[in-house]
């Protein structure tokens, strides 16, 4: 099993899906779960040499793939169901602020992936896609399964996109997601001070915006969710767009988010390397030198700003790797970034039960 997880090839599942796309999606999710379980084993004690370790690994993989969860609660927080039936739920029950219609693209949602018997920590995942689309599989579902195998619950955020929606709509969706999970932390078995956010590419820009443009909530708000803080307790930036003004910024993301002729002051405000303060949460960052779509200078600039502000931060720039690698399944070098993230999370005490 350990060898299978390392190879990331030919993972076979029972023929429960009727289409190739569904079968391929399940195969990739299983690969991510196996990959995560093997990396958890590396973090916690080397190769599996005993029956107990093998049993625990099998339990992790089974949990990550099935996500079976039967806990009941009297709260209004949405209840999780089996993985194949996971349903997104809207961030606002009565319609999102600024919605331009009632189509799926007008309704920001969260999809909950619970970790069985894990740490009371959760991460909100913002897939990338240039603020025009969302890579919900390899930057969403696979990553959620990986976190589950590591004992961390995950929520996949479907945020509204350009050019139909512009800033601050996307930031508002991210802030609502953070507030929602924090407000319902007890219902999900989480701690309200262990709610983080992770983003890939443009989702990384959204994450860096959320961690630099937050408020502590409005104690007088009619909606109880709006009374809690929108600050993530930790952040993870994966080959993230950060700057909107530098020569290495991703112009396509800026155009989708802000339109064709954005206000220069708004571009500066959303160049998040300039918005870091000592209150910015601890941040883990990774990118690659070969990424020409969103150059690693974005990551370096943000890390330097964090370092200057004395914010705990960790930066990894890998030599090889294209843009959009997700978990980098099967890459023996770049595929180590999730293990490094686990070490970092463990150092912050976020893997403790």
mmCIF file of N, CA, C and O in Angstrom, residues 28 83 137 162 176 182 205 276 298 345:
data_model
loop_
_atom_site.group_PDB
_atom_site.id
_atom_site.type_symbol
_atom_site.label_atom_id
_atom_site.label_comp_id
_atom_site.label_asym_id
_atom_site.label_seq_id
_atom_site.Cartn_x
_atom_site.Cartn_y
_atom_site.Cartn_z
ATOM 1 N N UNK A 28 -8.439 9.907 -9.161
ATOM 2 C CA UNK A 28 -7.555 10.979 -8.726
ATOM 3 C C UNK A 28 -7.748 11.264 -7.244
ATOM 4 O O UNK A 28 -6.789 11.505 -6.515
ATOM 5 N N UNK A 83 -19.454 10.856 0.853
ATOM 6 C CA UNK A 83 -18.680 11.652 -0.085
ATOM 7 C C UNK A 83 -19.343 11.771 -1.443
ATOM 8 O O UNK A 83 -19.333 12.827 -2.063
ATOM 9 N N UNK A 137 -11.478 20.220 -8.995
ATOM 10 C CA UNK A 137 -11.012 18.864 -8.730
ATOM 11 C C UNK A 137 -9.616 18.879 -8.117
ATOM 12 O O UNK A 137 -9.446 18.659 -6.922
ATOM 13 N N UNK A 162 -15.274 36.879 -12.039
ATOM 14 C CA UNK A 162 -15.332 37.859 -13.094
ATOM 15 C C UNK A 162 -15.528 37.175 -14.442
ATOM 16 O O UNK A 162 -15.353 35.962 -14.555
ATOM 17 N N UNK A 176 -17.141 35.828 4.261
ATOM 18 C CA UNK A 176 -18.339 35.154 4.755
ATOM 19 C C UNK A 176 -18.039 33.690 5.075
ATOM 20 O O UNK A 176 -18.528 33.151 6.085
ATOM 21 N N UNK A 182 -16.265 29.775 11.426
ATOM 22 C CA UNK A 182 -15.934 30.154 12.810
ATOM 23 C C UNK A 182 -17.191 30.217 13.678
ATOM 24 O O UNK A 182 -17.191 29.751 14.827
ATOM 25 N N UNK A 205 -4.460 34.604 -4.493
ATOM 26 C CA UNK A 205 -4.626 36.050 -4.339
ATOM 27 C C UNK A 205 -5.800 36.352 -3.422
ATOM 28 O O UNK A 205 -5.710 37.232 -2.543
ATOM 29 N N UNK A 276 0.611 43.894 4.287
ATOM 30 C CA UNK A 276 0.980 43.041 5.411
ATOM 31 C C UNK A 276 1.248 43.892 6.650
ATOM 32 O O UNK A 276 1.894 44.947 6.579
ATOM 33 N N UNK A 298 6.028 36.796 -6.931
ATOM 34 C CA UNK A 298 4.852 37.092 -6.105
ATOM 35 C C UNK A 298 5.007 36.497 -4.715
ATOM 36 O O UNK A 298 4.768 37.180 -3.708
ATOM 37 N N UNK A 345 2.314 22.997 9.938
ATOM 38 C CA UNK A 345 1.075 22.990 10.711
ATOM 39 C C UNK A 345 1.299 22.354 12.086
ATOM 40 O O UNK A 345 0.776 22.836 13.107
#
